[in-house]
Structure formats: structure tokens, C-alpha cells
Short mmCIF file of C-alpha atoms in Angstrom, two decimals:
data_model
loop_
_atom_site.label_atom_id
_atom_site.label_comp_id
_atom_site.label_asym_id
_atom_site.label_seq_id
_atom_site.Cartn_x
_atom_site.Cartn_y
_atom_site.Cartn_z
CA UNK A 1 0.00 0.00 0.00
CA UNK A 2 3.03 2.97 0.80
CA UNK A 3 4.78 1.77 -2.73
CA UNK A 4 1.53 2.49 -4.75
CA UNK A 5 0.75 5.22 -2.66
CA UNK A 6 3.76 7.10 -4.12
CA UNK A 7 5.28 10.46 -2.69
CA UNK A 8 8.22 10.24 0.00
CA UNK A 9 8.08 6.28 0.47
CA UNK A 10 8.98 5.96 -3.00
CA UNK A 11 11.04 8.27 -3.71
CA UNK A 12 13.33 7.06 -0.36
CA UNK A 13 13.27 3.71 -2.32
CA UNK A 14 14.16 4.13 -5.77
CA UNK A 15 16.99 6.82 -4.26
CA UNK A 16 18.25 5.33 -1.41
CA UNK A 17 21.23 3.19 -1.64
CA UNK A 18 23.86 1.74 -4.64
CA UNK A 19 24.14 -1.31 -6.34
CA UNK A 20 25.89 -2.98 -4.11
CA UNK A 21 23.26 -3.59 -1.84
CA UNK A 22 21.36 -7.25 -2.79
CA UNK A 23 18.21 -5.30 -1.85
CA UNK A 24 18.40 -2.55 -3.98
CA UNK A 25 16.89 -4.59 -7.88
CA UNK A 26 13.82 -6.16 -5.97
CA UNK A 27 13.11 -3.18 -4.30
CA UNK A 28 13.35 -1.51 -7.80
CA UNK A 29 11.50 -3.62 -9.88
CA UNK A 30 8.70 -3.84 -6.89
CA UNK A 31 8.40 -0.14 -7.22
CA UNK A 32 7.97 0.25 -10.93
CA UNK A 33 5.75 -2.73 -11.34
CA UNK A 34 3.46 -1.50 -9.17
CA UNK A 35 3.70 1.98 -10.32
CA UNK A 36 3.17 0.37 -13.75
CA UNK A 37 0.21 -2.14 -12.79
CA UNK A 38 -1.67 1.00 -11.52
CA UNK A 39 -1.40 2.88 -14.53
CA UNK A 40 -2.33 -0.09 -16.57
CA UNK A 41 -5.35 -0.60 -13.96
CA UNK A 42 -4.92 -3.65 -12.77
CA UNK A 43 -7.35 -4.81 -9.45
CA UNK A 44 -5.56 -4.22 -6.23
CA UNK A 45 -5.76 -8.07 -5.39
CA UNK A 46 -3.39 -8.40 -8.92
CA UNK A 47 -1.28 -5.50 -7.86
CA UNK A 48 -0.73 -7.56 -4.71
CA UNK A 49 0.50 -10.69 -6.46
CA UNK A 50 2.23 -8.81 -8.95
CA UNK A 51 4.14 -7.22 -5.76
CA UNK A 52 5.08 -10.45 -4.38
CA UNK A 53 6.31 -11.84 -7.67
CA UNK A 54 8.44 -8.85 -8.57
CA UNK A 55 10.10 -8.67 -4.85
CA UNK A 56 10.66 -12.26 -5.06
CA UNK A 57 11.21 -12.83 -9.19
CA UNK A 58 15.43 -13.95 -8.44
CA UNK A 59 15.27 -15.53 -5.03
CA UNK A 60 16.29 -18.65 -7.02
CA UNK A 61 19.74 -17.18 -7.70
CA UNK A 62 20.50 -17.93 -4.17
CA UNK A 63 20.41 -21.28 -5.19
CA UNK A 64 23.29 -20.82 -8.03
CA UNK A 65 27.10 -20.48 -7.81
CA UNK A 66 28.33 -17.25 -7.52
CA UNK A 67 29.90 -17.25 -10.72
CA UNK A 68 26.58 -17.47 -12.41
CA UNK A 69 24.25 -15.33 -10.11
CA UNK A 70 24.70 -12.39 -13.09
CA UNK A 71 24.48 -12.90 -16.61
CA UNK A 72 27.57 -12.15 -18.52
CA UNK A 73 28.68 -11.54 -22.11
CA UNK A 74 31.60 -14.59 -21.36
CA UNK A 75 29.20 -17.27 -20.23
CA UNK A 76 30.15 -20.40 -21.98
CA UNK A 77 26.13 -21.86 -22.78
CA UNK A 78 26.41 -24.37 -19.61
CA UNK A 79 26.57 -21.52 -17.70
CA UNK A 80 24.12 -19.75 -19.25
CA UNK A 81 22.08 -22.16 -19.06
CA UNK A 82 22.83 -22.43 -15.43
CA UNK A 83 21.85 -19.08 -14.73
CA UNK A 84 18.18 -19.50 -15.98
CA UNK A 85 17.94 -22.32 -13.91
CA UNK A 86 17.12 -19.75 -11.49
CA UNK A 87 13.55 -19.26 -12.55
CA UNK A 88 12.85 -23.18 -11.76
CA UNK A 89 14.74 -22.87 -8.61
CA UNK A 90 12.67 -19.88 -7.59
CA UNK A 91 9.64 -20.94 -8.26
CA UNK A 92 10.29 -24.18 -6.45
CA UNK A 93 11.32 -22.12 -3.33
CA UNK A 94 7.91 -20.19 -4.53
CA UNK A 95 5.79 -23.22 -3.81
CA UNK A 96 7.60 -24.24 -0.27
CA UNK A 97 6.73 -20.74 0.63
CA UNK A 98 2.83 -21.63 -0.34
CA UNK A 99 3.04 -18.44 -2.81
CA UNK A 100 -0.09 -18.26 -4.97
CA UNK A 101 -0.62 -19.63 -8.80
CA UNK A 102 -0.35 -16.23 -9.85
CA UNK A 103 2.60 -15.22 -8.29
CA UNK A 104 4.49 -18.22 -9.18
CA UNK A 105 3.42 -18.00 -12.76
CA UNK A 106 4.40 -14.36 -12.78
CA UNK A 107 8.11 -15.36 -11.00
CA UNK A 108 8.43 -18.48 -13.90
CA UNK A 109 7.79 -15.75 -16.70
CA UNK A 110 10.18 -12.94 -15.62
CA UNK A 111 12.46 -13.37 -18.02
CA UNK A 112 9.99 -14.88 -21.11
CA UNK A 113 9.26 -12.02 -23.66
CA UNK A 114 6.29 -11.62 -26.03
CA UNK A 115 8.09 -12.87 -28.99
CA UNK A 116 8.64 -15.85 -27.54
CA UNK A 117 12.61 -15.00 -27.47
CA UNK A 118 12.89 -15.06 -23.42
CA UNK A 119 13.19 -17.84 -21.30
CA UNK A 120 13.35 -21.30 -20.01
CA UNK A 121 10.27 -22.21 -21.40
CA UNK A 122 9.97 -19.41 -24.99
CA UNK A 123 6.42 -18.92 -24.45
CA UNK A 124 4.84 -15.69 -26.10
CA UNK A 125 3.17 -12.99 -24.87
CA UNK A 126 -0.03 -14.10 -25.62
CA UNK A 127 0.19 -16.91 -22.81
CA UNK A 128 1.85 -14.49 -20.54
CA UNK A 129 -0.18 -12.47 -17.86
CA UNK A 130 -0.40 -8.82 -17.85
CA UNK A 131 1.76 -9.19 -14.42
CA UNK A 132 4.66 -11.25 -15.97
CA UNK A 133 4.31 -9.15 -19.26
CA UNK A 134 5.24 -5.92 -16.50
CA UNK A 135 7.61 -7.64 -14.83
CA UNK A 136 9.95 -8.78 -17.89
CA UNK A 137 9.39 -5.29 -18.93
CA UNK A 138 10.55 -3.48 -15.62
CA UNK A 139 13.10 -5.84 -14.52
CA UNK A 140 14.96 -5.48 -18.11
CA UNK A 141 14.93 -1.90 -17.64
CA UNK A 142 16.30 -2.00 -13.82
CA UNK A 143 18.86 -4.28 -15.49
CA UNK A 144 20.05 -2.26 -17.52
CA UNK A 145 19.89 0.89 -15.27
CA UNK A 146 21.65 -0.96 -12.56
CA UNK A 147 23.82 -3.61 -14.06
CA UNK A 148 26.00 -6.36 -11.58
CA UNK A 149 28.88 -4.59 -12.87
CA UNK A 150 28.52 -0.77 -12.57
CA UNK A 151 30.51 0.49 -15.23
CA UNK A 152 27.85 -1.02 -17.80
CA UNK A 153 25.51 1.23 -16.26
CA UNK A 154 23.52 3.38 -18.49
CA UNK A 155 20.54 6.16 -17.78
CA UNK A 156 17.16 5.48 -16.87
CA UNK A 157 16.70 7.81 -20.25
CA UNK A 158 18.99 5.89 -22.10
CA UNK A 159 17.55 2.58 -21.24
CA UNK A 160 14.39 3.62 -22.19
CA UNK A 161 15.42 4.56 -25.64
CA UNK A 162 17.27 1.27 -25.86
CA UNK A 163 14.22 -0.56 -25.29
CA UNK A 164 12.18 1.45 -27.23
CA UNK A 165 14.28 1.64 -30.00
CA UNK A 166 15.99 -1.82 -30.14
CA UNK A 167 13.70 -4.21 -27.98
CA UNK A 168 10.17 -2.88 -28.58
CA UNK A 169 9.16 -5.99 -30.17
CA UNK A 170 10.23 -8.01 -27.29
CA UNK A 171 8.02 -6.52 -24.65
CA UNK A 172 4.04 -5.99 -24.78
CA UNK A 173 2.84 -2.51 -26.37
CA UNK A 174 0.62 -1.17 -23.86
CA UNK A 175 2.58 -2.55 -21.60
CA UNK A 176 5.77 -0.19 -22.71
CA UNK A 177 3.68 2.58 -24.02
CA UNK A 178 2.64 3.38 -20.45
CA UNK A 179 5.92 2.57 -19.05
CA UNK A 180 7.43 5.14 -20.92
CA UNK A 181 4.92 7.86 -20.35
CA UNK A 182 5.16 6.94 -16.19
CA UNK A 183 9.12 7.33 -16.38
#
């Protein structure tokens, strides 16, 4: 309720600390989903889940090696593909926790795209819910924003026009569309 009531709360969270706190991408993406799922109008009992999922979208990297917690442009493909094994993990650690359906649906799509170019499972858009079609939206965008390693960093302005003008056809339309006009 204080993230999607906006003002000083979420302000203090998107500013408050650097990269190199763990807490600092859920915390993120939390924020601008929600911000996002408001705009788009979504019920406040889908807000809810859609909160949950995005806090909780990479709790399956704890489950990884270090060495493959964060993507990287060297990954050999075994390690990539042992860095999406974080989605399974997750939502495994999902169900333990007795997480909703639509929470761990949204956590298992985080990183699927509406082209059907995302992963583990390629699925497109079309069998993706509005919440996992925000959530691979605004966790790309923190991503880039707020990379492991800080010197890949680019602007929140910047990573909009990279998405915009590069991934648009990745990511659902309304979806961005609105995105952009919140940021």
C-alpha cells in the first residue's frame, strides 16, 4: 500500500542506496511494477500478487554459484544455461513458501518475452499475464539501469530509448507505451 501510494516512500526507495546492496533490484522492480500495474489498472488483489512476484522474481539465484548469479557476455552456454535455472529454482522455493498460482506463474515468466525469445520455457506474450508481461518489462529496464557490474551502467533515459528503439518488439505494447509515459 506505501509503494503504490507514491510520494516520499517511493522516492526514499528508488533513491536510497547503490548497487551494491542485494536489496536494492527487488526493491526496484517492486516499485515500478506496481507503479506500472496502476497505470495499466490492474485490481488491487493483482497488484498484490504482482508485488510479491516482482520482490521475489530472483530468489532462485540464491540457489546458483556465484559465478553465475549475473548474466555475462563470457558465459560459456552451460553456464548460461545455469543461470536460468534460477527461474525453476525460484519458483520451487515459490511453492515451499505456499506463494499463490499467480505469483508463481508471474516469478516463472520474468524473463519470457512476447516474442517468444525469453526464457526457459519461450512462451509468447499471448500466454503471458499482464503481471509477468510488466515484470519482464521493468526488470529489463532495472537491469540495464543498474547492471552487476557498474561500469555497464547506463541512464534510466537511455535505457528507455534502448528498449524502445531496439527491444520494442520483445516486450508488450501497452505494456511499454505506459511505461514510458510513467518514467
Amino acid at each position: 500500500s506505501d509503494m503504490l501510494g507514491g510520494g516520499e516512500t517511493v522516492i526514499r526507495l528508488l533513491s536510497g542506496v547503490g548497487r551494491e546492496s542485494p536489496s536494492v533490484h527487488p526493491v526496484n522492480v517492486t516499485v515500478l511494477s506496481l507503479l506500472l500495474g496502476k497505470a495499466l489498472g490492474m485490481a488491487q488483489a493483482d497488484l498484490f500478487d504482482l508485488g510479491v512476484a516482482a520482490f521475489l522474481h530472483d530468489m532462485g539465484k540464491v540457489q546458483l554459484p556465484e559465478r553465475v548469479r549475473w548474466p555475462q557476455d563470457n558465459f560459456s552456454t552451460d553456464e548460461y544455461r545455469a543461470y536460468q535455472d534460477h527461474v525453476a529454482y525460484g519458483v520451487s522455493m515459490g511453492k515451499k513458501m505456499g506463494l499463490s498460482k499467480p505469483v508463481l506463474q508471474t516469478i516463472a515468466h520474468h524473463h519470457e518475452l512476447i516474442d517468444g525469445s525469453g526464457f526457459p520455457s519461450r512462451i509468447r506474450g499471448e500466454s503471458m499475464s499482464l503481471a509477468a508481461r510488466i515484470l519482464a518489462l521493468v526488470n529489463r529496464f532495472d537491469n540495464l539501469c543498474n547492471p552487476y557490474q557498474s561500469t555497464l551502467a547506463i541512464t534510466p533515459h537511455e535505457a528507455l530509448s534502448l528498449i524502445f528503439s531496439q527491444l520494442k518488439n520483445r516486450f508488450d505494447t501497452s505494456a511499454l507505451s505506459a511505461f514510458i509515459r510513467m518514467m
